Short mmCIF file of C-alpha atoms and ligand atoms in Angstrom, two decimals:
data_model
loop_
_atom_site.label_atom_id
_atom_site.label_comp_id
_atom_site.label_asym_id
_atom_site.label_seq_id
_atom_site.Cartn_x
_atom_site.Cartn_y
_atom_site.Cartn_z
CA UNK A 1 50.20 -42.04 -49.64
CA UNK A 2 48.05 -40.67 -52.44
CA UNK A 3 45.96 -43.78 -52.81
CA UNK A 4 45.56 -47.27 -51.45
CA UNK A 5 48.39 -49.39 -52.82
CA UNK A 6 46.07 -52.13 -54.05
CA UNK A 7 43.87 -49.73 -55.96
CA UNK A 8 44.42 -49.18 -59.65
CA UNK A 9 44.45 -45.46 -60.29
CA UNK A 10 41.71 -44.18 -62.58
CA UNK A 11 41.49 -40.48 -63.35
CA UNK A 12 39.34 -38.58 -65.78
CA UNK A 13 39.05 -35.29 -67.54
CA UNK A 14 35.41 -34.38 -67.93
CA UNK A 15 34.92 -31.26 -70.03
CA UNK A 16 31.56 -29.93 -71.10
CA UNK A 17 31.48 -29.33 -74.85
CA UNK A 18 30.67 -25.65 -74.52
CA UNK A 19 33.44 -24.23 -76.70
CA UNK A 20 37.18 -24.34 -77.01
CA UNK A 21 39.57 -25.90 -74.55
CA UNK A 22 41.17 -23.12 -72.58
CA UNK A 23 44.38 -23.24 -70.63
CA UNK A 24 42.78 -23.95 -67.25
CA UNK A 25 40.98 -27.00 -68.61
CA UNK A 26 44.08 -28.25 -70.34
CA UNK A 27 46.09 -28.04 -67.15
CA UNK A 28 43.41 -30.09 -65.33
CA UNK A 29 43.57 -32.70 -68.10
CA UNK A 30 47.36 -32.74 -67.93
CA UNK A 31 47.50 -33.30 -64.16
CA UNK A 32 44.93 -36.10 -64.32
CA UNK A 33 46.88 -37.64 -67.19
CA UNK A 34 50.29 -37.37 -65.50
CA UNK A 35 48.93 -38.90 -62.33
CA UNK A 36 47.34 -41.84 -64.17
CA UNK A 37 50.49 -42.49 -66.18
CA UNK A 38 52.71 -42.26 -63.14
CA UNK A 39 50.73 -45.03 -61.45
CA UNK A 40 50.21 -47.12 -64.59
CA UNK A 41 46.57 -46.30 -64.21
CA UNK A 42 43.77 -45.40 -66.57
CA UNK A 43 42.93 -41.98 -67.93
CA UNK A 44 39.43 -41.35 -69.23
CA UNK A 45 38.14 -38.53 -71.38
CA UNK A 46 34.47 -38.12 -70.59
CA UNK A 47 32.27 -35.60 -72.31
CA UNK A 48 29.72 -34.02 -70.01
CA UNK A 49 27.11 -32.99 -72.53
CA UNK A 50 23.99 -32.87 -70.43
CA UNK A 51 23.26 -29.18 -70.80
CA UNK A 52 22.09 -29.10 -74.38
CA UNK A 53 21.42 -25.34 -74.29
CA UNK A 54 25.10 -24.58 -73.68
CA UNK A 55 26.55 -27.06 -76.15
CA UNK A 56 28.63 -25.64 -78.99
CA UNK A 57 28.70 -27.64 -82.20
CA UNK A 58 32.11 -29.05 -83.04
CA UNK A 59 33.55 -28.72 -79.56
CA UNK A 60 33.84 -32.47 -78.88
CA UNK A 61 36.05 -32.82 -81.94
CA UNK A 62 37.92 -29.68 -80.98
CA UNK A 63 38.63 -30.94 -77.44
CA UNK A 64 39.97 -34.21 -78.82
CA UNK A 65 42.10 -32.46 -81.40
CA UNK A 66 43.54 -30.20 -78.71
CA UNK A 67 44.45 -33.03 -76.36
CA UNK A 68 45.90 -35.11 -79.18
CA UNK A 69 48.06 -32.22 -80.29
CA UNK A 70 49.29 -31.82 -76.75
CA UNK A 71 50.15 -35.51 -76.60
CA UNK A 72 47.63 -36.38 -73.89
CA UNK A 73 46.30 -39.79 -74.80
CA UNK A 74 43.25 -41.32 -73.17
CA UNK A 75 42.56 -44.98 -72.54
CA UNK A 76 38.83 -44.50 -72.91
CA UNK A 77 37.12 -41.61 -74.63
CA UNK A 78 34.50 -40.61 -77.18
CA UNK A 79 36.34 -42.43 -79.97
CA UNK A 80 37.27 -45.52 -77.94
CA UNK A 81 34.72 -46.04 -75.14
CA UNK A 82 35.51 -49.75 -74.78
CA UNK A 83 33.73 -51.34 -71.86
CA UNK A 84 31.86 -48.11 -71.06
CA UNK A 85 29.97 -48.25 -74.38
CA UNK A 86 30.03 -44.49 -74.54
CA UNK A 87 32.04 -41.74 -72.87
CA UNK A 88 29.41 -39.18 -73.78
CA UNK A 89 26.96 -38.56 -71.00
CA UNK A 90 24.14 -37.98 -73.49
CA UNK A 91 24.46 -41.65 -74.47
CA UNK A 92 24.27 -42.84 -70.88
CA UNK A 93 20.81 -41.64 -69.85
CA UNK A 94 19.63 -45.13 -68.94
CA UNK A 95 22.40 -45.45 -66.39
CA UNK A 96 21.43 -42.23 -64.60
CA UNK A 97 17.82 -43.30 -64.66
CA UNK A 98 18.73 -46.54 -62.94
CA UNK A 99 20.43 -44.64 -60.13
CA UNK A 100 17.56 -42.15 -59.96
CA UNK A 101 15.16 -45.02 -59.46
CA UNK A 102 17.31 -46.41 -56.69
CA UNK A 103 17.02 -43.09 -54.91
CA UNK A 104 13.26 -42.97 -55.47
CA UNK A 105 12.93 -46.44 -54.00
CA UNK A 106 14.84 -45.32 -50.95
CA UNK A 107 12.54 -42.32 -50.62
CA UNK A 108 15.45 -40.01 -51.41
CA UNK A 109 14.16 -38.38 -54.57
CA UNK A 110 10.89 -36.72 -55.44
CA UNK A 111 9.32 -34.95 -58.39
CA UNK A 112 9.30 -31.22 -57.80
CA UNK A 113 5.58 -30.40 -57.89
CA UNK A 114 5.80 -26.62 -58.12
CA UNK A 115 5.18 -24.30 -60.99
CA UNK A 116 7.68 -21.57 -61.69
CA UNK A 117 5.34 -19.02 -60.12
CA UNK A 118 5.02 -21.04 -56.95
CA UNK A 119 8.78 -21.41 -56.65
CA UNK A 120 9.19 -17.70 -57.26
CA UNK A 121 6.73 -16.96 -54.45
CA UNK A 122 8.79 -19.14 -52.06
CA UNK A 123 11.88 -17.27 -53.12
CA UNK A 124 10.21 -13.91 -52.46
CA UNK A 125 9.06 -15.07 -49.02
CA UNK A 126 12.63 -16.05 -48.20
CA UNK A 127 13.94 -12.67 -49.35
CA UNK A 128 11.27 -10.85 -47.35
CA UNK A 129 12.08 -12.76 -44.20
CA UNK A 130 15.84 -12.38 -44.87
CA UNK A 131 16.43 -16.12 -44.94
CA UNK A 132 18.20 -18.13 -47.58
CA UNK A 133 15.90 -19.80 -50.06
CA UNK A 134 16.20 -23.58 -49.81
CA UNK A 135 14.18 -26.16 -51.69
CA UNK A 136 14.42 -28.52 -48.78
CA UNK A 137 12.17 -26.16 -46.77
CA UNK A 138 9.41 -26.76 -49.28
CA UNK A 139 9.39 -30.52 -49.67
CA UNK A 140 5.92 -31.65 -50.75
CA UNK A 141 4.03 -33.58 -48.13
CA UNK A 142 2.71 -36.11 -50.59
CA UNK A 143 5.01 -37.24 -53.34
CA UNK A 144 3.48 -38.12 -56.69
CA UNK A 145 5.00 -40.64 -59.05
CA UNK A 146 7.82 -39.30 -61.18
CA UNK A 147 6.84 -39.45 -64.85
CA UNK A 148 9.52 -37.18 -66.25
CA UNK A 149 7.27 -34.16 -66.68
CA UNK A 150 8.64 -32.62 -63.49
CA UNK A 151 12.25 -32.31 -62.43
CA UNK A 152 13.39 -35.06 -60.10
CA UNK A 153 14.89 -33.63 -56.94
CA UNK A 154 17.24 -35.26 -54.51
CA UNK A 155 16.01 -35.34 -50.95
CA UNK A 156 19.12 -34.62 -48.92
CA UNK A 157 18.91 -37.31 -46.22
CA UNK A 158 21.00 -35.73 -43.48
CA UNK A 159 21.16 -32.03 -42.90
CA UNK A 160 24.49 -31.70 -41.21
CA UNK A 161 27.87 -30.06 -41.38
CA UNK A 162 30.19 -31.89 -43.76
CA UNK A 163 33.89 -32.34 -43.36
CA UNK A 164 36.08 -33.89 -46.02
CA UNK A 165 39.68 -34.31 -46.99
CA UNK A 166 41.11 -32.69 -50.07
CA UNK A 167 44.47 -34.05 -51.13
CA UNK A 168 45.69 -30.54 -51.96
CA UNK A 169 43.89 -28.33 -49.48
CA UNK A 170 43.69 -30.67 -46.49
CA UNK A 171 40.61 -30.92 -44.33
CA UNK A 172 37.74 -28.74 -45.47
CA UNK A 173 34.26 -28.33 -44.12
CA UNK A 174 31.01 -26.58 -44.91
CA UNK A 175 27.85 -25.97 -42.95
CA UNK A 176 24.37 -27.24 -43.58
CA UNK A 177 23.37 -24.05 -45.38
CA UNK A 178 25.33 -25.49 -48.32
CA UNK A 179 23.03 -28.49 -48.51
CA UNK A 180 19.89 -28.40 -50.54
CA UNK A 181 17.60 -30.61 -52.57
CA UNK A 182 19.15 -30.28 -55.99
CA UNK A 183 17.80 -31.49 -59.30
CA UNK A 184 18.92 -34.95 -60.37
CA UNK A 185 17.07 -35.21 -63.67
CA UNK A 186 15.67 -32.31 -65.61
CA UNK A 187 12.41 -32.31 -67.57
CA UNK A 188 14.32 -32.78 -70.81
CA UNK A 189 15.40 -36.19 -69.50
CA UNK A 190 19.03 -35.22 -69.00
CA UNK A 191 20.70 -35.46 -65.61
CA UNK A 192 22.38 -32.47 -63.97
CA UNK A 193 26.16 -32.30 -63.66
CA UNK A 194 25.81 -32.73 -59.89
CA UNK A 195 24.20 -36.12 -60.35
CA UNK A 196 25.72 -37.46 -63.56
CA UNK A 197 29.37 -36.99 -62.66
CA UNK A 198 28.97 -38.94 -59.44
CA UNK A 199 27.22 -41.82 -61.18
CA UNK A 200 29.84 -41.88 -63.92
CA UNK A 201 32.79 -41.64 -61.57
CA UNK A 202 31.36 -44.67 -59.79
CA UNK A 203 30.53 -46.60 -62.95
CA UNK A 204 33.92 -45.88 -64.45
CA UNK A 205 35.83 -46.73 -61.29
CA UNK A 206 37.36 -43.25 -60.95
CA UNK A 207 39.64 -43.18 -57.92
CA UNK A 208 40.88 -39.58 -58.06
CA UNK A 209 38.82 -36.52 -58.92
CA UNK A 210 40.92 -33.53 -59.90
CA UNK A 211 39.16 -30.32 -60.76
CA UNK A 212 39.10 -26.58 -60.23
CA UNK A 213 38.16 -24.77 -57.04
CA UNK A 214 34.79 -23.63 -58.41
CA UNK A 215 33.42 -27.01 -57.32
CA UNK A 216 34.39 -26.76 -53.66
CA UNK A 217 31.20 -24.99 -52.62
CA UNK A 218 29.11 -27.82 -54.08
CA UNK A 219 31.09 -30.48 -52.30
CA UNK A 220 28.60 -30.99 -49.41
CA UNK A 221 25.89 -31.67 -51.97
CA UNK A 222 28.09 -34.20 -53.70
CA UNK A 223 28.99 -35.90 -50.43
CA UNK A 224 25.37 -36.21 -49.37
CA UNK A 225 24.64 -37.93 -52.67
CA UNK A 226 27.57 -40.35 -52.25
CA UNK A 227 26.14 -41.14 -48.83
CA UNK A 228 22.61 -41.58 -50.15
CA UNK A 229 23.87 -43.99 -52.80
CA UNK A 230 26.06 -45.69 -50.20
CA UNK A 231 29.14 -45.41 -52.35
CA UNK A 232 32.66 -44.56 -51.18
CA UNK A 233 34.13 -41.13 -51.88
CA UNK A 234 36.91 -40.96 -54.41
CA UNK A 235 40.04 -39.00 -53.52
CA UNK A 236 39.52 -35.30 -54.16
CA UNK A 237 42.24 -32.94 -55.31
CA UNK A 238 41.34 -29.34 -55.93
CA UNK A 239 43.72 -27.73 -58.39
CA UNK A 240 44.87 -24.16 -57.82
CA UNK A 241 43.54 -21.47 -60.13
CA UNK A 242 45.74 -20.11 -62.89
CA UNK A 243 46.53 -16.45 -62.40
CA UNK A 244 47.82 -13.86 -64.85
CA UNK A 245 51.52 -13.18 -65.28
CA UNK A 246 51.58 -10.94 -62.19
CA UNK A 247 50.27 -13.84 -60.11
CA UNK A 248 47.43 -11.69 -58.78
CA UNK A 249 44.43 -11.51 -61.06
CA UNK A 250 42.79 -14.62 -62.44
CA UNK A 251 43.95 -15.45 -65.93
CA UNK A 252 42.08 -13.34 -68.44
CA UNK A 253 41.61 -13.80 -72.18
CA UNK A 254 44.36 -11.32 -72.86
CA UNK A 255 47.03 -13.10 -70.91
CA UNK A 256 46.48 -16.68 -71.78
CA UNK A 257 42.97 -17.92 -71.12
CA UNK A 258 42.71 -18.63 -74.78
CA UNK A 259 42.26 -21.72 -76.84
CA UNK A 260 45.14 -24.16 -76.58
CA UNK A 261 45.23 -24.46 -80.36
CA UNK A 262 45.97 -20.76 -80.65
CA UNK A 263 49.27 -21.51 -78.98
CA UNK A 264 49.87 -24.24 -81.52
CA UNK A 265 49.17 -21.80 -84.33
CA UNK A 266 51.56 -19.28 -82.79
CA UNK A 267 54.29 -21.89 -83.00
CA UNK A 268 54.43 -23.20 -79.44
CA UNK A 269 55.49 -26.83 -79.40
CA UNK A 270 53.44 -29.46 -77.58
CA UNK A 271 56.44 -30.35 -75.42
CA UNK A 272 56.72 -26.71 -74.41
CA UNK A 273 53.07 -26.54 -73.43
CA UNK A 274 53.24 -29.80 -71.47
CA UNK A 275 56.27 -28.68 -69.53
CA UNK A 276 54.99 -25.15 -69.02
CA UNK A 277 51.47 -26.11 -67.91
CA UNK A 278 52.73 -28.85 -65.62
CA UNK A 279 54.64 -26.24 -63.63
CA UNK A 280 51.63 -24.00 -63.06
CA UNK A 281 50.60 -24.89 -59.54
CA UNK A 282 52.88 -27.88 -59.26
CA UNK A 283 56.58 -28.03 -58.61
CA UNK A 284 58.72 -31.07 -57.98
CA UNK A 285 61.10 -28.92 -55.92
CA UNK A 286 64.33 -27.21 -56.87
CA UNK A 287 64.97 -24.58 -59.50
CA UNK A 288 64.88 -26.78 -62.52
CA UNK A 289 62.37 -25.71 -65.16
CA UNK A 290 62.87 -28.05 -68.10
CA UNK A 291 61.40 -31.53 -67.78
CA UNK A 292 60.76 -34.07 -70.46
CA UNK A 293 57.33 -35.64 -70.33
CA UNK A 294 58.83 -38.87 -68.97
CA UNK A 295 60.36 -36.83 -66.16
CA UNK A 296 57.08 -35.06 -65.47
CA UNK A 297 55.34 -38.41 -65.20
CA UNK A 298 58.05 -39.86 -62.98
CA UNK A 299 58.03 -36.87 -60.62
CA UNK A 300 54.35 -36.05 -60.51
CA UNK A 301 52.64 -36.21 -57.14
CA UNK A 302 49.58 -34.67 -55.55
CA UNK A 303 51.62 -33.56 -52.51
CA UNK A 304 53.55 -31.10 -54.61
CA UNK A 305 50.46 -29.37 -55.96
CA UNK A 306 50.21 -25.96 -54.36
CA UNK A 307 47.10 -24.53 -52.76
CA UNK A 308 47.44 -20.99 -53.99
CA UNK A 309 47.10 -19.79 -57.56
CA UNK A 310 49.91 -20.41 -60.02
CA UNK A 311 51.02 -17.67 -62.40
CA UNK A 312 50.79 -18.01 -66.14
CA UNK A 313 54.08 -16.37 -66.99
CA UNK A 314 54.08 -15.49 -70.68
CA UNK A 315 57.79 -14.63 -70.66
CA UNK A 316 58.64 -18.02 -69.25
CA UNK A 317 56.49 -19.68 -71.88
CA UNK A 318 58.39 -17.88 -74.64
CA UNK A 319 61.74 -18.73 -73.12
CA UNK A 320 60.79 -22.38 -72.77
CA UNK A 321 59.65 -22.58 -76.37
CA UNK A 322 62.96 -21.21 -77.55
CA UNK A 323 64.73 -23.88 -75.53
CA UNK A 324 62.58 -26.63 -77.06
CA UNK A 325 62.99 -25.19 -80.56
CA UNK A 326 66.74 -25.49 -80.20
CA UNK A 327 66.37 -29.21 -79.60
CA UNK A 328 64.60 -29.82 -82.90
CA UNK A 329 66.36 -31.22 -85.96
CA UNK A 330 67.01 -29.10 -89.02
CA UNK A 331 64.17 -30.60 -91.07
CA UNK A 332 61.71 -29.65 -88.40
CA UNK A 333 63.12 -26.13 -88.11
CA UNK A 334 63.13 -25.69 -91.86
CA UNK A 335 59.43 -26.51 -92.02
CA UNK A 336 58.72 -24.33 -89.02
CA UNK A 337 60.51 -21.42 -90.64
CA UNK A 338 58.97 -21.82 -94.05
CA UNK A 339 55.50 -22.14 -92.45
CA UNK A 340 56.04 -18.74 -90.93
CA UNK A 341 57.42 -16.92 -93.96
CA UNK A 342 55.03 -15.00 -96.20
CA UNK A 343 54.24 -16.25 -99.70
CA UNK A 344 55.79 -13.19 -101.26
CA UNK A 345 59.20 -14.45 -100.07
CA UNK A 346 58.52 -18.08 -100.78
CA UNK A 347 57.60 -17.42 -104.38
CA UNK A 348 60.94 -15.76 -105.15
CA UNK A 349 63.36 -17.68 -107.40
CA UNK A 350 66.11 -17.30 -104.80
CA UNK A 351 64.02 -19.11 -102.18
CA UNK A 352 65.51 -22.57 -101.77
CA UNK A 353 66.47 -25.24 -99.30
CA UNK A 354 70.06 -24.16 -99.00
CA UNK A 355 68.98 -20.66 -97.92
CA UNK A 356 66.56 -22.09 -95.40
CA UNK A 357 69.22 -24.39 -93.99
CA UNK A 358 71.50 -21.44 -93.44
CA UNK A 359 68.76 -19.16 -92.15
CA UNK A 360 67.70 -21.55 -89.42
CA UNK A 361 71.13 -21.37 -87.83
CA UNK A 362 70.66 -17.65 -87.28
CA UNK A 363 66.90 -17.34 -86.83
CA UNK A 364 66.55 -19.78 -83.94
CA UNK A 365 69.25 -18.02 -81.96
CA UNK A 366 66.72 -15.36 -81.12
CA UNK A 367 63.11 -16.19 -81.96
CA UNK A 368 60.63 -17.77 -79.57
CA UNK A 369 57.67 -18.59 -81.79
CA UNK A 370 56.14 -18.33 -85.25
CA UNK A 371 54.47 -15.02 -84.57
CA UNK A 372 57.87 -13.41 -84.07
CA UNK A 373 59.18 -14.85 -87.33
CA UNK A 374 56.09 -13.56 -89.12
CA UNK A 375 56.55 -10.10 -87.63
CA UNK A 376 60.22 -9.97 -88.59
CA UNK A 377 59.40 -11.16 -92.08
CA UNK A 378 56.69 -8.51 -92.40
CA UNK A 379 59.22 -5.89 -91.35
CA UNK A 380 61.47 -7.10 -94.18
CA UNK A 381 64.13 -8.51 -91.86
CA UNK A 382 64.59 -11.64 -93.97
CA UNK A 383 64.52 -9.92 -97.34
CA UNK A 384 68.31 -9.91 -97.46
CA UNK A 385 68.31 -13.66 -97.96
CA UNK A 386 66.17 -13.63 -101.07
CA UNK A 387 66.17 -10.22 -102.73
CA UNK A 388 68.96 -7.99 -103.99
CA UNK A 389 68.86 -4.79 -102.00
CA UNK A 390 67.75 -1.50 -103.46
CA UNK A 391 68.63 1.61 -101.52
CA UNK A 392 70.00 5.13 -101.57
CA UNK A 393 73.78 5.17 -101.84
CA UNK A 394 73.96 7.48 -98.86
CA UNK A 395 72.68 4.75 -96.57
CA UNK A 396 76.21 3.35 -96.64
CA UNK A 397 77.74 6.55 -95.25
CA UNK A 398 79.02 5.90 -91.77
CA UNK A 399 78.51 8.65 -89.22
CA UNK A 400 82.22 9.60 -88.96
CA UNK A 401 82.77 9.62 -92.70
CA UNK A 402 82.84 12.82 -94.74
CA UNK A 403 81.04 11.19 -97.63
CA UNK A 404 79.92 7.76 -98.70
CA UNK A 405 83.00 7.69 -100.95
CA UNK A 406 85.15 7.13 -97.87
CA UNK A 407 83.71 3.64 -97.63
CA UNK A 408 84.77 2.65 -101.10
CA UNK A 409 88.28 1.49 -100.27
CA UNK A 410 87.07 -0.44 -97.24
CA UNK A 411 84.41 -2.22 -99.24
CA UNK A 412 86.95 -3.12 -101.90
CA UNK A 413 89.31 -4.51 -99.28
CA UNK A 414 86.46 -6.46 -97.67
CA UNK A 415 85.67 -7.91 -101.05
CA UNK A 416 89.25 -9.10 -101.49
CA UNK A 417 89.30 -10.69 -98.04
CA UNK A 418 85.94 -12.33 -98.58
CA UNK A 419 87.05 -13.78 -101.90
CA UNK A 420 89.51 -15.88 -99.89
CA UNK A 421 87.46 -16.34 -96.72
CA UNK A 422 86.12 -19.55 -95.26
CA UNK A 423 82.31 -19.35 -95.77
CA UNK A 424 81.40 -22.36 -93.69
CA UNK A 425 79.88 -20.25 -90.89
CA UNK A 426 79.12 -16.67 -89.94
CA UNK A 427 81.84 -17.02 -87.34
CA UNK A 428 84.53 -18.02 -89.86
CA UNK A 429 83.53 -15.11 -92.11
CA UNK A 430 83.83 -12.77 -89.16
CA UNK A 431 87.34 -14.09 -88.47
CA UNK A 432 88.51 -13.27 -91.96
CA UNK A 433 87.38 -9.65 -91.65
CA UNK A 434 88.06 -8.93 -88.02
CA UNK A 435 91.72 -7.95 -88.24
CA UNK A 436 90.94 -5.43 -90.92
CA UNK A 437 87.90 -4.12 -89.00
CA UNK A 438 90.09 -3.45 -85.99
CA UNK A 439 92.55 -1.64 -88.16
CA UNK A 440 90.13 0.75 -89.92
CA UNK A 441 87.49 0.95 -87.20
CA UNK A 442 84.67 -1.50 -86.62
CA UNK A 443 81.82 0.82 -87.48
CA UNK A 444 83.79 2.16 -90.42
CA UNK A 445 83.88 -1.29 -91.97
CA UNK A 446 80.78 -3.01 -90.66
CA UNK A 447 78.25 -0.25 -91.30
CA UNK A 448 78.88 0.16 -95.05
CA UNK A 449 79.34 -3.56 -95.50
CA UNK A 450 76.12 -4.45 -93.74
CA UNK A 451 74.06 -1.84 -95.54
CA UNK A 452 75.65 -2.81 -98.88
CA UNK A 453 74.55 -6.39 -98.28
CA UNK A 454 71.11 -5.74 -96.81
CA UNK A 455 70.06 -2.33 -98.09
CA UNK A 456 68.45 -1.75 -94.70
CA UNK A 457 69.05 0.43 -91.63
CA UNK A 458 68.36 -2.59 -89.49
CA UNK A 459 69.31 -6.14 -90.36
CA UNK A 460 71.38 -9.03 -89.01
CA UNK A 461 75.12 -8.41 -88.95
CA UNK A 462 77.10 -8.62 -92.21
CA UNK A 463 78.74 -11.96 -91.33
CA UNK A 464 75.36 -13.61 -90.94
CA UNK A 465 74.10 -12.09 -94.16
CA UNK A 466 77.23 -13.16 -96.08
CA UNK A 467 76.93 -16.66 -94.69
CA UNK A 468 73.27 -16.97 -95.70
CA UNK A 469 73.60 -15.57 -99.21
CA UNK A 470 76.97 -17.20 -99.96
CA UNK A 471 80.23 -15.98 -101.41
CA UNK A 472 79.16 -15.29 -104.95
CA UNK A 473 76.13 -13.22 -104.00
CA UNK A 474 78.10 -11.40 -101.29
CA UNK A 475 80.80 -10.33 -103.73
CA UNK A 476 78.22 -9.37 -106.30
CA UNK A 477 76.33 -7.16 -103.82
CA UNK A 478 79.55 -5.46 -102.74
CA UNK A 479 80.46 -4.81 -106.34
CA UNK A 480 77.02 -3.31 -107.06
CA UNK A 481 77.45 -1.08 -104.00
CA UNK A 482 80.91 0.07 -105.09
CA UNK A 483 79.62 0.79 -108.60
CA UNK A 484 76.87 2.90 -107.05
CA UNK A 485 79.33 4.91 -105.00
CA UNK A 486 81.73 5.45 -107.89
CA UNK A 487 79.92 4.86 -111.16
N1 LIG B 501 32.01 -30.93 -66.65
C1 LIG B 501 32.68 -30.26 -65.59
C2 LIG B 501 33.37 -29.03 -66.15
O1 LIG B 501 33.24 -28.79 -67.30
C3 LIG B 501 33.67 -31.21 -64.97
C4 LIG B 501 33.99 -30.97 -63.55
C5 LIG B 501 34.59 -32.22 -62.91
O2 LIG B 501 35.72 -32.52 -63.28
O3 LIG B 501 33.94 -32.85 -62.09
O4 LIG B 501 34.01 -28.30 -65.50
#
């Protein structure tokens, strides 16, 4: 059982606004979201903005925009804090102060009396005597009143080995060397992460804490604070790290640790990203890879989260996007395509809806994202649809032919067949020419025909081109080609 049956699930995603939302963070948000939705629980977006020196302007808006694009909706967040008044930690300083005072009253917090130089001297002593430096070895004998001019430190009540249960990793433990008197409230009045997240998780009724493995080493500190405040532990689930495509190295900028919205701009669909990210480090079992979001929610469980790192497989991401693109309606695909085409094509008089409608049937057979469409367009691979080709006559000479003139009769015959052909699809056009192609040789017919229609060494096949440009334009291009060969 993941949680007590009578307990309403509350999860949260708690990013610090220190820049863009990278893939690892998004995956954490997604898991917390899926789990909350699966249990008809509550999902909170809380902004942990207590380190003002690291804050990057605009990142709170950016985080929200990213999650909204992905389709991760929160029940409480910066824009709809509801009963919490604010989901920004910087607005909640009074609450942390209240808890800090509780600890002071219990004799479990004290103002750190030392200057930087004094602390540095303690540190040097520790280094010289080859012992770890711990604040708790230097607790002041008399504690002054805390007036905010000194950092408020937690006085770890019990120095002991801690053991705890992690829903993903099982029973974990850490020795007392991991426990120290950490800062609760800094001299700028803001709490530390260590303190604030525990207070907020309590205040917000968070039942399940899902986060990355970088927090495991701090867990004994967290537990000692839960104990000091006499509050129950939430359920902990440490999510596996996201590794590069090879599954070995941690994800780097190059292979995916980039801003989620860069994937949007490259033409990845939100449903692709949800499906893809959900399967990094979690698997419902079986070989199936494509899951609608409803299915992800229905199947999600903490038991199926793996301990070891999950690979960010770029190839799989591309494949998945192609699959999701194929499920889109033609209006969507038309917009997607025209978004990706350069203005120099879009401003041509031949650029119209009919062309786009026909192009989408061929383009989405092979492309995976917008970047690929852009690249193909840059390479001139879509020019055939909008511009009459200009090229050297010799381009139409097939390798077995003596001269380009040999192609003339074949092109004329193709023209006659195409005048009668069914132009409703590339396939039906192919049918009308295939018998003749087999008779005279496939390359012998298809090479000159394709180059006559496209004017390019490389292009889609002639049936596709004919289909996209239509009968009239096809016949006109063949005629121009024949006139070039035999003026
Ligand atoms: N603010 C922390 C971070 O940015 C959140 C960690 C947590 O989920 O407790 O990673």
